[in-house]
mmCIF file of C-alpha atoms and ligand atoms in Angstrom:
data_model
loop_
_atom_site.group_PDB
_atom_site.id
_atom_site.type_symbol
_atom_site.label_atom_id
_atom_site.label_comp_id
_atom_site.label_asym_id
_atom_site.label_seq_id
_atom_site.Cartn_x
_atom_site.Cartn_y
_atom_site.Cartn_z
ATOM 1 C CA UNK A 1 138.892 91.295 -4.525
ATOM 2 C CA UNK A 2 135.529 90.044 -5.930
ATOM 3 C CA UNK A 3 134.445 90.673 -9.604
ATOM 4 C CA UNK A 4 132.602 93.879 -9.786
ATOM 5 C CA UNK A 5 130.049 93.942 -12.544
ATOM 6 C CA UNK A 6 128.061 97.202 -12.133
ATOM 7 C CA UNK A 7 128.534 99.737 -14.878
ATOM 8 C CA UNK A 8 130.209 103.103 -14.316
ATOM 9 C CA UNK A 9 128.424 105.439 -11.681
ATOM 10 C CA UNK A 10 128.714 109.284 -12.616
ATOM 11 C CA UNK A 11 129.302 111.940 -10.042
ATOM 12 C CA UNK A 12 129.145 115.365 -11.698
ATOM 13 C CA UNK A 13 131.145 118.250 -10.430
ATOM 14 C CA UNK A 14 129.475 121.596 -11.229
ATOM 15 C CA UNK A 15 131.995 124.328 -12.186
ATOM 16 C CA UNK A 16 130.784 126.232 -15.012
ATOM 17 C CA UNK A 17 132.712 125.997 -18.147
ATOM 18 C CA UNK A 18 135.084 123.733 -15.897
ATOM 19 C CA UNK A 19 132.562 121.077 -14.993
ATOM 20 C CA UNK A 20 133.375 117.528 -15.256
ATOM 21 C CA UNK A 21 132.550 114.010 -14.335
ATOM 22 C CA UNK A 22 133.976 111.418 -11.999
ATOM 23 C CA UNK A 23 133.489 107.917 -13.437
ATOM 24 C CA UNK A 24 133.460 105.308 -10.649
ATOM 25 C CA UNK A 25 133.526 101.493 -11.480
ATOM 26 C CA UNK A 26 135.571 98.371 -12.024
ATOM 27 C CA UNK A 27 137.481 97.986 -15.177
ATOM 28 C CA UNK A 28 137.051 101.499 -16.455
ATOM 29 C CA UNK A 29 140.831 102.197 -16.884
ATOM 30 C CA UNK A 30 141.218 99.941 -19.989
ATOM 31 C CA UNK A 31 137.595 100.594 -21.554
ATOM 32 C CA UNK A 32 137.822 102.811 -24.466
ATOM 33 C CA UNK A 33 134.376 104.261 -23.571
ATOM 34 C CA UNK A 34 135.850 105.817 -20.343
ATOM 35 C CA UNK A 35 137.729 108.486 -22.559
ATOM 36 C CA UNK A 36 134.726 109.227 -25.113
ATOM 37 C CA UNK A 37 134.154 112.805 -25.431
ATOM 38 C CA UNK A 38 137.722 113.972 -24.524
ATOM 39 C CA UNK A 39 139.915 115.923 -26.839
ATOM 40 C CA UNK A 40 141.782 113.779 -29.630
ATOM 41 C CA UNK A 41 144.909 115.682 -29.092
ATOM 42 C CA UNK A 42 147.851 114.374 -31.415
ATOM 43 C CA UNK A 43 150.102 113.984 -28.523
ATOM 44 C CA UNK A 44 149.244 112.683 -25.180
ATOM 45 C CA UNK A 45 151.391 111.627 -22.127
ATOM 46 C CA UNK A 46 150.700 109.022 -19.410
ATOM 47 C CA UNK A 47 152.411 110.279 -16.350
ATOM 48 C CA UNK A 48 152.698 107.408 -13.890
ATOM 49 C CA UNK A 49 155.200 106.098 -11.266
ATOM 50 C CA UNK A 50 157.532 103.040 -11.096
ATOM 51 C CA UNK A 51 155.039 100.848 -9.017
ATOM 52 C CA UNK A 52 151.809 101.663 -11.034
ATOM 53 C CA UNK A 53 153.165 102.026 -14.687
ATOM 54 C CA UNK A 54 154.201 98.159 -14.605
ATOM 55 C CA UNK A 55 150.739 97.211 -13.541
ATOM 56 C CA UNK A 56 148.440 99.488 -15.408
ATOM 57 C CA UNK A 57 150.047 101.722 -18.203
ATOM 58 C CA UNK A 58 149.799 99.197 -20.996
ATOM 59 C CA UNK A 59 146.152 98.902 -20.374
ATOM 60 C CA UNK A 60 145.676 102.631 -20.423
ATOM 61 C CA UNK A 61 147.866 103.001 -23.315
ATOM 62 C CA UNK A 62 146.010 100.550 -25.439
ATOM 63 C CA UNK A 63 142.630 102.086 -24.420
ATOM 64 C CA UNK A 64 144.093 105.530 -25.587
ATOM 65 C CA UNK A 65 145.978 104.258 -28.757
ATOM 66 C CA UNK A 66 143.240 104.956 -31.277
ATOM 67 C CA UNK A 67 142.616 108.538 -29.810
ATOM 68 C CA UNK A 68 146.180 110.107 -30.001
ATOM 69 C CA UNK A 69 148.754 109.715 -32.698
ATOM 70 C CA UNK A 70 151.693 109.579 -30.101
ATOM 71 C CA UNK A 71 151.464 108.683 -26.393
ATOM 72 C CA UNK A 72 154.474 109.529 -24.326
ATOM 73 C CA UNK A 73 155.212 107.455 -21.197
ATOM 74 C CA UNK A 74 156.666 109.109 -18.130
ATOM 75 C CA UNK A 75 157.288 106.957 -15.074
ATOM 76 C CA UNK A 76 158.391 109.073 -12.007
ATOM 77 C CA UNK A 77 160.088 107.517 -9.043
ATOM 78 C CA UNK A 78 157.255 106.484 -6.705
ATOM 79 C CA UNK A 79 156.559 108.001 -3.281
ATOM 80 C CA UNK A 80 155.958 111.348 -1.406
ATOM 81 C CA UNK A 81 159.634 112.017 -1.034
ATOM 82 C CA UNK A 82 159.583 112.518 -4.915
ATOM 83 C CA UNK A 83 156.676 115.029 -4.972
ATOM 84 C CA UNK A 84 159.283 117.733 -5.801
ATOM 85 C CA UNK A 85 160.869 119.759 -8.423
ATOM 86 C CA UNK A 86 163.053 117.048 -9.923
ATOM 87 C CA UNK A 87 159.850 115.001 -10.725
ATOM 88 C CA UNK A 88 158.189 118.039 -12.091
ATOM 89 C CA UNK A 89 161.089 118.754 -14.254
ATOM 90 C CA UNK A 90 161.177 115.259 -15.489
ATOM 91 C CA UNK A 91 157.724 115.807 -17.026
ATOM 92 C CA UNK A 92 158.679 118.851 -18.685
ATOM 93 C CA UNK A 93 161.921 117.306 -19.900
ATOM 94 C CA UNK A 94 160.095 114.311 -21.560
ATOM 95 C CA UNK A 95 157.326 116.631 -23.098
ATOM 96 C CA UNK A 96 159.594 119.207 -24.520
ATOM 97 C CA UNK A 97 162.118 116.271 -25.900
ATOM 98 C CA UNK A 98 159.450 115.264 -28.338
ATOM 99 C CA UNK A 99 158.041 118.497 -28.963
ATOM 100 C CA UNK A 100 154.626 118.087 -27.314
ATOM 101 C CA UNK A 101 152.459 120.987 -28.253
ATOM 102 C CA UNK A 102 150.104 123.204 -26.077
ATOM 103 C CA UNK A 103 147.010 120.728 -27.037
ATOM 104 C CA UNK A 104 148.930 117.887 -25.398
ATOM 105 C CA UNK A 105 146.612 116.068 -23.025
ATOM 106 C CA UNK A 106 148.066 114.536 -20.028
ATOM 107 C CA UNK A 107 146.910 111.406 -18.207
ATOM 108 C CA UNK A 108 147.830 111.111 -14.489
ATOM 109 C CA UNK A 109 147.811 107.443 -13.568
ATOM 110 C CA UNK A 110 148.574 106.721 -9.976
ATOM 111 C CA UNK A 111 147.890 107.709 -6.536
ATOM 112 C CA UNK A 112 147.751 111.396 -5.115
ATOM 113 C CA UNK A 113 151.492 111.984 -5.518
ATOM 114 C CA UNK A 114 151.394 111.369 -9.378
ATOM 115 C CA UNK A 115 148.019 113.217 -9.640
ATOM 116 C CA UNK A 116 149.145 116.195 -7.875
ATOM 117 C CA UNK A 117 152.507 116.477 -9.809
ATOM 118 C CA UNK A 118 150.960 115.735 -13.171
ATOM 119 C CA UNK A 119 148.065 118.068 -12.451
ATOM 120 C CA UNK A 120 150.708 120.691 -11.568
ATOM 121 C CA UNK A 121 152.810 120.038 -14.812
ATOM 122 C CA UNK A 122 149.574 120.415 -16.735
ATOM 123 C CA UNK A 123 148.819 123.773 -15.121
ATOM 124 C CA UNK A 124 152.240 124.998 -16.046
ATOM 125 C CA UNK A 125 153.497 123.421 -19.411
ATOM 126 C CA UNK A 126 153.200 126.016 -22.064
ATOM 127 C CA UNK A 127 151.113 128.104 -19.586
ATOM 128 C CA UNK A 128 148.464 125.131 -19.148
ATOM 129 C CA UNK A 129 147.343 122.021 -20.935
ATOM 130 C CA UNK A 130 144.429 119.641 -20.264
ATOM 131 C CA UNK A 131 144.822 116.747 -18.084
ATOM 132 C CA UNK A 132 142.668 113.649 -17.036
ATOM 133 C CA UNK A 133 142.967 111.875 -13.617
ATOM 134 C CA UNK A 134 143.031 108.121 -13.596
ATOM 135 C CA UNK A 135 143.584 107.616 -9.734
ATOM 136 C CA UNK A 136 144.773 104.053 -8.680
ATOM 137 C CA UNK A 137 144.738 104.409 -4.908
ATOM 138 C CA UNK A 138 141.691 104.663 -2.560
ATOM 139 C CA UNK A 139 142.896 107.962 -1.251
ATOM 140 C CA UNK A 140 143.096 109.497 -4.915
ATOM 141 C CA UNK A 141 139.697 108.103 -5.931
ATOM 142 C CA UNK A 142 138.046 109.605 -2.922
ATOM 143 C CA UNK A 143 139.894 112.847 -2.560
ATOM 144 C CA UNK A 144 143.050 114.098 -4.430
ATOM 145 C CA UNK A 145 141.900 113.417 -8.135
ATOM 146 C CA UNK A 146 138.801 115.547 -7.544
ATOM 147 C CA UNK A 147 138.641 119.494 -7.136
ATOM 148 C CA UNK A 148 141.858 120.520 -9.098
ATOM 149 C CA UNK A 149 144.324 121.200 -6.272
ATOM 150 C CA UNK A 150 147.711 120.427 -7.635
ATOM 151 C CA UNK A 151 151.078 120.832 -5.943
ATOM 152 C CA UNK A 152 154.454 119.613 -5.002
ATOM 153 C CA UNK A 153 155.902 119.795 -1.470
ATOM 154 C CA UNK A 154 158.582 122.119 -0.252
ATOM 155 C CA UNK A 155 161.107 121.010 2.424
ATOM 156 C CA UNK A 156 159.407 123.713 4.483
ATOM 157 C CA UNK A 157 155.930 122.575 4.040
ATOM 158 C CA UNK A 158 153.682 120.185 2.362
ATOM 159 C CA UNK A 159 151.838 121.214 -1.061
ATOM 160 C CA UNK A 160 153.356 124.600 -0.782
ATOM 161 C CA UNK A 161 153.939 125.268 -4.539
ATOM 162 C CA UNK A 162 151.049 124.488 -6.562
ATOM 163 C CA UNK A 163 148.062 125.750 -8.600
ATOM 164 C CA UNK A 164 144.231 125.261 -8.973
ATOM 165 C CA UNK A 165 143.829 123.238 -12.258
ATOM 166 C CA UNK A 166 140.672 121.106 -12.852
ATOM 167 C CA UNK A 167 140.984 117.786 -14.830
ATOM 168 C CA UNK A 168 138.677 117.133 -17.820
ATOM 169 C CA UNK A 169 137.625 114.034 -16.162
ATOM 170 C CA UNK A 170 138.280 111.490 -13.326
ATOM 171 C CA UNK A 171 138.244 107.796 -14.325
ATOM 172 C CA UNK A 172 138.283 105.810 -10.904
ATOM 173 C CA UNK A 173 138.676 102.139 -11.685
ATOM 174 C CA UNK A 174 137.930 100.156 -8.736
ATOM 175 C CA UNK A 175 139.608 97.067 -9.772
ATOM 176 C CA UNK A 176 143.148 98.720 -9.298
ATOM 177 C CA UNK A 177 142.510 98.853 -5.564
ATOM 178 C CA UNK A 178 142.999 94.805 -5.593
ATOM 179 C CA UNK A 179 146.740 95.455 -5.954
ATOM 180 C CA UNK A 180 147.068 98.181 -3.422
ATOM 181 C CA UNK A 181 149.098 97.336 -0.227
ATOM 182 C CA UNK A 182 146.997 97.087 2.892
ATOM 183 C CA UNK A 183 148.786 99.904 4.543
ATOM 184 C CA UNK A 184 147.722 102.195 1.595
ATOM 185 C CA UNK A 185 144.011 101.029 1.806
ATOM 186 C CA UNK A 186 143.995 102.105 5.505
ATOM 187 C CA UNK A 187 145.703 105.646 4.515
ATOM 188 C CA UNK A 188 142.761 106.104 1.952
ATOM 189 C CA UNK A 189 140.101 105.238 4.570
ATOM 190 C CA UNK A 190 141.634 108.204 6.593
ATOM 191 C CA UNK A 191 140.233 110.622 3.901
ATOM 192 C CA UNK A 192 137.002 108.609 3.450
ATOM 193 C CA UNK A 193 136.252 108.899 7.368
ATOM 194 C CA UNK A 194 136.924 112.778 7.133
ATOM 195 C CA UNK A 195 133.778 113.104 5.265
ATOM 196 C CA UNK A 196 131.661 111.937 8.026
ATOM 197 C CA UNK A 197 132.356 114.318 10.798
ATOM 198 C CA UNK A 198 132.682 117.421 8.460
ATOM 199 C CA UNK A 199 129.595 116.814 6.442
ATOM 200 C CA UNK A 200 127.375 113.588 6.922
ATOM 201 C CA UNK A 201 126.800 112.084 10.199
ATOM 202 C CA UNK A 202 124.684 109.135 8.656
ATOM 203 C CA UNK A 203 127.742 108.294 6.347
ATOM 204 C CA UNK A 204 129.819 108.173 9.706
ATOM 205 C CA UNK A 205 127.450 105.589 11.060
ATOM 206 C CA UNK A 206 127.586 103.639 7.715
ATOM 207 C CA UNK A 207 131.410 103.615 7.812
ATOM 208 C CA UNK A 208 131.300 102.240 11.615
ATOM 209 C CA UNK A 209 129.049 99.468 10.034
ATOM 210 C CA UNK A 210 131.122 98.779 7.032
ATOM 211 C CA UNK A 211 134.798 99.637 8.026
ATOM 212 C CA UNK A 212 135.590 95.783 8.118
ATOM 213 C CA UNK A 213 134.042 95.266 4.651
ATOM 214 C CA UNK A 214 135.854 98.100 3.323
ATOM 215 C CA UNK A 215 139.153 96.567 4.725
ATOM 216 C CA UNK A 216 138.280 93.355 3.072
ATOM 217 C CA UNK A 217 137.834 95.288 -0.164
ATOM 218 C CA UNK A 218 134.111 94.203 -0.453
ATOM 219 C CA UNK A 219 133.049 95.639 -4.041
ATOM 220 C CA UNK A 220 129.830 96.968 -3.033
ATOM 221 C CA UNK A 221 131.141 98.729 0.124
ATOM 222 C CA UNK A 222 133.935 100.236 -1.775
ATOM 223 C CA UNK A 223 131.864 101.486 -4.573
ATOM 224 C CA UNK A 224 129.553 103.106 -2.023
ATOM 225 C CA UNK A 225 132.373 104.700 0.045
ATOM 226 C CA UNK A 226 134.166 106.141 -3.184
ATOM 227 C CA UNK A 227 130.949 107.476 -4.554
ATOM 228 C CA UNK A 228 129.605 109.169 -1.490
ATOM 229 C CA UNK A 229 133.129 110.564 -0.779
ATOM 230 C CA UNK A 230 133.244 111.997 -4.288
ATOM 231 C CA UNK A 231 129.508 113.484 -3.912
ATOM 232 C CA UNK A 232 130.420 115.155 -0.763
ATOM 233 C CA UNK A 233 133.736 116.658 -2.247
ATOM 234 C CA UNK A 234 132.070 117.577 -5.418
ATOM 235 C CA UNK A 235 129.257 119.572 -3.454
ATOM 236 C CA UNK A 236 131.876 121.458 -1.339
ATOM 237 C CA UNK A 237 134.115 122.043 -4.425
ATOM 238 C CA UNK A 238 131.148 123.349 -6.446
ATOM 239 C CA UNK A 239 130.445 126.036 -3.790
ATOM 240 C CA UNK A 240 133.912 127.087 -3.213
ATOM 241 C CA UNK A 241 136.445 126.051 -5.795
ATOM 242 C CA UNK A 242 139.397 128.141 -4.596
ATOM 243 C CA UNK A 243 139.097 127.735 -0.820
ATOM 244 C CA UNK A 244 137.570 131.091 -0.099
ATOM 245 C CA UNK A 245 136.064 129.553 3.095
ATOM 246 C CA UNK A 246 134.155 126.446 3.059
ATOM 247 C CA UNK A 247 136.547 124.257 1.156
ATOM 248 C CA UNK A 248 138.991 124.526 4.043
ATOM 249 C CA UNK A 249 136.742 121.883 5.917
ATOM 250 C CA UNK A 250 138.011 119.277 3.628
ATOM 251 C CA UNK A 251 141.411 119.908 5.480
ATOM 252 C CA UNK A 252 139.829 118.477 8.885
ATOM 253 C CA UNK A 253 142.944 116.751 10.653
ATOM 254 C CA UNK A 254 145.503 118.251 7.934
ATOM 255 C CA UNK A 255 146.953 121.064 10.000
ATOM 256 C CA UNK A 256 148.233 118.401 12.590
ATOM 257 C CA UNK A 257 148.728 115.776 9.824
ATOM 258 C CA UNK A 258 150.712 118.064 7.620
ATOM 259 C CA UNK A 259 153.012 118.955 10.656
ATOM 260 C CA UNK A 260 153.533 115.142 11.361
ATOM 261 C CA UNK A 261 154.419 114.667 7.577
ATOM 262 C CA UNK A 262 156.957 117.488 7.439
ATOM 263 C CA UNK A 263 158.281 117.331 10.883
ATOM 264 C CA UNK A 264 159.141 113.577 10.260
ATOM 265 C CA UNK A 265 160.377 114.004 6.774
ATOM 266 C CA UNK A 266 158.153 113.125 3.721
ATOM 267 C CA UNK A 267 157.162 109.425 3.315
ATOM 268 C CA UNK A 268 157.911 108.339 6.923
ATOM 269 C CA UNK A 269 154.301 108.316 7.640
ATOM 270 C CA UNK A 270 151.962 107.975 4.770
ATOM 271 C CA UNK A 271 149.646 111.230 4.142
ATOM 272 C CA UNK A 272 146.518 109.343 5.167
ATOM 273 C CA UNK A 273 148.108 108.098 8.415
ATOM 274 C CA UNK A 274 148.968 111.687 9.416
ATOM 275 C CA UNK A 275 145.718 112.772 8.607
ATOM 276 C CA UNK A 276 143.933 109.981 10.561
ATOM 277 C CA UNK A 277 145.994 110.778 13.516
ATOM 278 C CA UNK A 278 145.537 114.609 12.821
ATOM 279 C CA UNK A 279 141.884 114.053 12.891
ATOM 280 C CA UNK A 280 142.090 112.405 16.441
ATOM 281 C CA UNK A 281 143.922 115.662 17.654
ATOM 282 C CA UNK A 282 141.481 118.003 15.868
ATOM 283 C CA UNK A 283 138.357 116.187 17.364
ATOM 284 C CA UNK A 284 140.071 116.585 20.786
ATOM 285 C CA UNK A 285 140.554 120.400 19.930
ATOM 286 C CA UNK A 286 136.886 120.515 19.142
ATOM 287 C CA UNK A 287 136.055 119.040 22.638
ATOM 288 C CA UNK A 288 138.414 121.320 24.553
ATOM 289 C CA UNK A 289 137.009 124.258 22.798
ATOM 290 C CA UNK A 290 133.406 123.041 24.123
ATOM 291 C CA UNK A 291 131.931 122.454 20.578
ATOM 292 C CA UNK A 292 131.337 118.619 20.918
ATOM 293 C CA UNK A 293 131.024 116.366 23.512
ATOM 294 C CA UNK A 294 134.047 113.776 24.259
ATOM 295 C CA UNK A 295 131.920 110.793 23.366
ATOM 296 C CA UNK A 296 131.767 111.905 19.783
ATOM 297 C CA UNK A 297 135.630 112.533 19.614
ATOM 298 C CA UNK A 298 136.055 108.940 21.230
ATOM 299 C CA UNK A 299 133.682 107.517 18.660
ATOM 300 C CA UNK A 300 135.794 108.917 15.889
ATOM 301 C CA UNK A 301 139.038 107.843 17.395
ATOM 302 C CA UNK A 302 137.668 104.246 17.718
ATOM 303 C CA UNK A 303 136.647 104.278 13.901
ATOM 304 C CA UNK A 304 140.149 105.603 13.105
ATOM 305 C CA UNK A 305 141.913 102.967 15.013
ATOM 306 C CA UNK A 306 139.691 100.170 13.483
ATOM 307 C CA UNK A 307 140.693 101.334 10.042
ATOM 308 C CA UNK A 308 144.439 100.372 10.960
ATOM 309 C CA UNK A 309 145.533 103.952 11.282
ATOM 310 C CA UNK A 310 147.946 105.344 14.182
ATOM 311 C CA UNK A 311 145.970 107.423 16.832
ATOM 312 C CA UNK A 312 149.093 108.546 18.635
ATOM 313 C CA UNK A 313 151.268 111.116 16.935
ATOM 314 C CA UNK A 314 155.169 111.217 16.886
ATOM 315 C CA UNK A 315 156.728 112.916 19.802
ATOM 316 C CA UNK A 316 158.050 116.003 18.041
ATOM 317 C CA UNK A 317 157.303 118.128 20.996
ATOM 318 C CA UNK A 318 154.677 120.836 21.106
ATOM 319 C CA UNK A 319 156.913 123.533 20.146
ATOM 320 C CA UNK A 320 157.765 121.870 16.987
ATOM 321 C CA UNK A 321 154.296 121.011 16.049
ATOM 322 C CA UNK A 322 153.205 124.786 16.697
ATOM 323 C CA UNK A 323 156.307 126.024 14.631
ATOM 324 C CA UNK A 324 155.339 123.705 11.622
ATOM 325 C CA UNK A 325 151.650 124.666 12.019
ATOM 326 C CA UNK A 326 152.352 128.200 11.849
ATOM 327 C CA UNK A 327 153.517 127.478 8.222
ATOM 328 C CA UNK A 328 150.081 126.066 7.392
ATOM 329 C CA UNK A 329 148.120 127.486 4.434
ATOM 330 C CA UNK A 330 145.121 128.300 6.525
ATOM 331 C CA UNK A 331 147.341 130.433 8.831
ATOM 332 C CA UNK A 332 146.581 134.200 8.903
ATOM 333 C CA UNK A 333 149.026 136.546 10.186
ATOM 334 C CA UNK A 334 151.067 133.982 12.054
ATOM 335 C CA UNK A 335 147.817 132.763 13.768
ATOM 336 C CA UNK A 336 147.005 128.859 13.120
ATOM 337 C CA UNK A 337 143.687 128.106 12.129
ATOM 338 C CA UNK A 338 142.128 124.814 12.572
ATOM 339 C CA UNK A 339 139.291 122.731 11.121
ATOM 340 C CA UNK A 340 137.163 122.079 14.115
ATOM 341 C CA UNK A 341 133.831 119.892 14.470
ATOM 342 C CA UNK A 342 130.818 122.107 15.362
ATOM 343 C CA UNK A 343 128.375 118.960 15.585
ATOM 344 C CA UNK A 344 128.568 115.711 13.959
ATOM 345 C CA UNK A 345 128.420 116.255 10.354
ATOM 346 C CA UNK A 346 129.249 120.128 10.607
ATOM 347 C CA UNK A 347 132.700 121.891 10.656
ATOM 348 C CA UNK A 348 134.089 125.393 10.694
ATOM 349 C CA UNK A 349 137.524 126.883 10.695
ATOM 350 C CA UNK A 350 138.903 128.652 13.750
ATOM 351 C CA UNK A 351 141.854 129.747 15.724
ATOM 352 C CA UNK A 352 142.607 128.193 19.150
ATOM 353 C CA UNK A 353 145.012 129.499 21.880
ATOM 354 C CA UNK A 354 148.359 127.788 21.736
ATOM 355 C CA UNK A 355 148.271 126.488 25.275
ATOM 356 C CA UNK A 356 144.903 124.755 24.403
ATOM 357 C CA UNK A 357 146.836 123.298 21.218
ATOM 358 C CA UNK A 358 149.692 122.269 23.311
ATOM 359 C CA UNK A 359 147.357 120.362 25.612
ATOM 360 C CA UNK A 360 146.086 118.372 22.559
ATOM 361 C CA UNK A 361 149.571 117.584 21.413
ATOM 362 C CA UNK A 362 150.623 116.338 24.740
ATOM 363 C CA UNK A 363 147.410 114.294 25.195
ATOM 364 C CA UNK A 364 148.054 112.537 21.836
ATOM 365 C CA UNK A 365 151.727 112.247 21.351
ATOM 366 C CA UNK A 366 152.924 111.976 24.913
ATOM 367 C CA UNK A 367 155.397 114.956 24.038
HETATM 368 P P1 NAD B 401 150.950 107.678 -3.580
HETATM 369 O O1 NAD B 401 150.462 108.331 -4.549
HETATM 370 O O2 NAD B 401 152.192 107.826 -2.918
HETATM 371 O O3 NAD B 401 150.572 106.235 -3.619
HETATM 372 C C1 NAD B 401 150.669 105.343 -2.623
HETATM 373 C C2 NAD B 401 151.664 104.243 -3.022
HETATM 374 O O4 NAD B 401 150.927 103.211 -3.659
HETATM 375 C C3 NAD B 401 152.809 104.584 -3.969
HETATM 376 O O5 NAD B 401 153.857 103.742 -3.753
HETATM 377 C C4 NAD B 401 152.186 104.050 -5.442
HETATM 378 O O6 NAD B 401 153.374 103.795 -6.314
HETATM 379 C C5 NAD B 401 151.254 103.057 -5.000
HETATM 380 N N1 NAD B 401 150.321 102.587 -5.878
HETATM 381 C C6 NAD B 401 149.361 103.506 -6.361
HETATM 382 N N2 NAD B 401 148.477 102.698 -7.049
HETATM 383 C C7 NAD B 401 148.730 101.438 -6.808
HETATM 384 C C8 NAD B 401 148.011 100.324 -7.129
HETATM 385 N N3 NAD B 401 146.725 100.433 -7.776
HETATM 386 N N4 NAD B 401 148.504 99.084 -6.856
HETATM 387 C C9 NAD B 401 149.753 99.094 -6.261
HETATM 388 N N5 NAD B 401 150.359 100.188 -5.983
HETATM 389 C C10 NAD B 401 149.910 101.406 -5.998
HETATM 390 O O7 NAD B 401 149.898 108.137 -2.382
HETATM 391 P P2 NAD B 401 148.336 108.516 -2.135
HETATM 392 O O8 NAD B 401 147.958 108.175 -0.822
HETATM 393 O O9 NAD B 401 147.648 108.078 -3.248
HETATM 394 O O10 NAD B 401 148.323 110.089 -2.260
HETATM 395 C C11 NAD B 401 148.950 111.015 -1.252
HETATM 396 C C12 NAD B 401 149.259 112.416 -1.751
HETATM 397 O O11 NAD B 401 147.919 112.893 -2.147
HETATM 398 C C13 NAD B 401 149.782 113.130 -0.811
HETATM 399 O O12 NAD B 401 151.068 113.795 -1.428
HETATM 400 C C14 NAD B 401 148.571 114.392 -0.380
HETATM 401 O O13 NAD B 401 149.280 115.703 -0.076
HETATM 402 C C15 NAD B 401 147.837 114.303 -1.649
HETATM 403 N N6 NAD B 401 146.599 114.597 -1.511
HETATM 404 C C16 NAD B 401 146.185 115.850 -2.490
HETATM 405 C C17 NAD B 401 144.852 116.168 -2.440
HETATM 406 C C18 NAD B 401 144.278 117.182 -3.304
HETATM 407 O O14 NAD B 401 143.183 117.552 -3.264
HETATM 408 N N7 NAD B 401 145.038 117.444 -4.446
HETATM 409 C C19 NAD B 401 143.910 115.560 -1.345
HETATM 410 C C20 NAD B 401 144.512 114.601 -0.819
HETATM 411 C C21 NAD B 401 145.907 114.071 -0.859
HETATM 412 N N1 LIG B 402 141.979 117.799 0.110
HETATM 413 C C1 LIG B 402 141.521 119.280 0.516
HETATM 414 C C2 LIG B 402 140.874 119.645 -0.721
HETATM 415 O O1 LIG B 402 140.779 119.275 -1.669
HETATM 416 O O2 LIG B 402 140.330 120.945 -0.586
#
């Protein structure tokens, strides 16, 4: 990845007394100024995973050394399959073992898995402590570190146990993306692409023109994609922090996607891969509901494929998909509700007949 010289860009997220900033730029993780203004708690903990810690935890630790008397390091086993009670407990054990108090500040250093678990630990530890997100995957920088959703998985469903808990700041260091495996870059692009059809048709066109640059980790393209994604997400979350309505559009592709992840077993497909394929299915559902024309769904499918994401789902069978989706958090009284595209750049949530959904599944999984 080429050197990025621009200074931090700041995207505000307006949530009253829970407002904060997303800092975006290269080299931010190790810069002491990235943490200016945060509480100088006596105790802090860096929660990371076994892939990310060897790469970046020392750098973060050095930047924090003057701010906290003691910094505990907690390295969780990496991967979606470890987004569970055992990892959560490991955090509590480590904090309690050294008597971390209720002013302890947690730093979540890693991808969405670390961010979601550490955020949930922060929501629960001593009934709630503050935390900072330091996302190191594209997916975490454009989505999971922003907005305060925290969770672990349950064998019966993704992100089923969790809490809303906003971070005090998000520090998105674009330079960390240079060590990310290509498959993870593609997975992150799924959540970037998502923002186009649901909220910004111009951004979708920009992505079509810049997808190759993004895959090549072009610094300018990445900075724009991360910033625009965060702006869109911040705007939605500011209007509907706890998903009373509008925020659900951020789950475009996730109803099908979560079924793929849970149905195959966590970690088989990456979250972003499942969301990418889920968007293909949700776009087709929008066509079959008469909301958009097939040309738009084809356009989206082509972009998802160009990003290196799968566009054909696993053959779990329509019945299994439907059973898994009935457990989705958006479901009401057993009726599955899907995020659909009403027009390019505009989405809503609605139910759909099982038979129509089964047709979509058959068309995109061969099931
Ligand atoms: P992840 O956290 O598993 O990270 C992907 C892999 O990359 C891991 O193996 C990790 O160790 C490694 N890694 C991370 N940063 C690296 C780096 N800079 N260099 C090298 N390796 C690195 O996965 P993810 O895609 O970041 O996040 C997926 C999770 O995010 C899912 O559990 C999903 O449910 C969650 N999510 C949450 C929200 C939310 O709003 N809270 C939104 C979207 C997704
Ligand atoms: N990623 C969905 C949300 O934050 O609401």
